Amino acid sequence: MHPQLKRTNQIIILISLLLYAVSLLLPAFSFDNNGQVETAPSYIVAFAGAMAVAGGAWAEWLVWLANPLFLVGIIMFSNQRTKSLRLSMAAAVLACSFLFMKEVMVSEGGVWGIIYKRHAGYWLWVASLSFFAAGNLYFYQLRKKLQQET
């Protein structure tokens, strides 16, 4: 691999994972839970989101799917670039789709609560996935350019 490509590869992965890790430490969003405003910690949303489908929260589960798509995209980034690019784009779109949601399921009993605010954890999560998607696209273009030069 060309040295410039190797360095770019490392930087894209490092920044994406760093943003992702920091996002887990911050609050994700605030919502109404039976008249009380609660704030969801990002690490809980990230790790418990897989179970959302069990409670019937399909939209939340689809948004959560951005996490495994992102991680699989990172794993494939070095060897299967076209698949990684597709996965990273899908992850970024799914992450952004949470912006269109007005409510989230707040209990297994099917209680829904209005989303009041998206906090820094959510925005850093979106930044992480979007940075990886953009970096993936940049890497793809850079590789094509370097191949044409040789």
Short mmCIF file of C-alpha atoms in Angstrom, two decimals, residues 66 69-74 77 81-95 128-137:
data_model
loop_
_atom_site.label_atom_id
_atom_site.label_comp_id
_atom_site.label_asym_id
_atom_site.label_seq_id
_atom_site.Cartn_x
_atom_site.Cartn_y
_atom_site.Cartn_z
CA ALA A 66 -25.87 2.33 12.44
CA LEU A 69 -22.72 -1.10 10.28
CA PHE A 70 -20.10 1.44 11.34
CA LEU A 71 -18.01 -1.16 13.18
CA VAL A 72 -18.18 -3.69 10.34
CA GLY A 73 -17.28 -0.88 7.94
CA ILE A 74 -14.21 -0.07 10.04
CA PHE A 77 -11.95 -0.61 5.52
CA ARG A 81 -13.18 -0.87 0.51
CA THR A 82 -16.29 -0.82 -1.68
CA LYS A 83 -18.33 -2.69 0.93
CA SER A 84 -16.89 -0.48 3.66
CA LEU A 85 -17.90 2.63 1.73
CA ARG A 86 -21.48 1.37 1.33
CA LEU A 87 -21.74 0.38 4.99
CA SER A 88 -20.33 3.69 6.19
CA MET A 89 -22.78 5.66 4.05
CA ALA A 90 -25.70 3.56 5.31
CA ALA A 91 -24.56 4.03 8.93
CA ALA A 92 -24.36 7.81 8.54
CA VAL A 93 -27.82 7.98 6.95
CA LEU A 94 -29.33 5.82 9.71
CA ALA A 95 -27.70 7.95 12.39
CA SER A 128 -18.07 9.99 14.02
CA LEU A 129 -20.14 8.02 11.51
CA SER A 130 -20.26 10.91 9.04
CA PHE A 131 -16.51 11.50 9.31
CA PHE A 132 -15.90 7.83 8.59
CA ALA A 133 -18.23 7.91 5.58
CA ALA A 134 -16.59 11.08 4.22
CA GLY A 135 -13.12 9.69 4.98
CA ASN A 136 -14.02 6.47 3.23
CA LEU A 137 -15.09 8.42 0.15
#
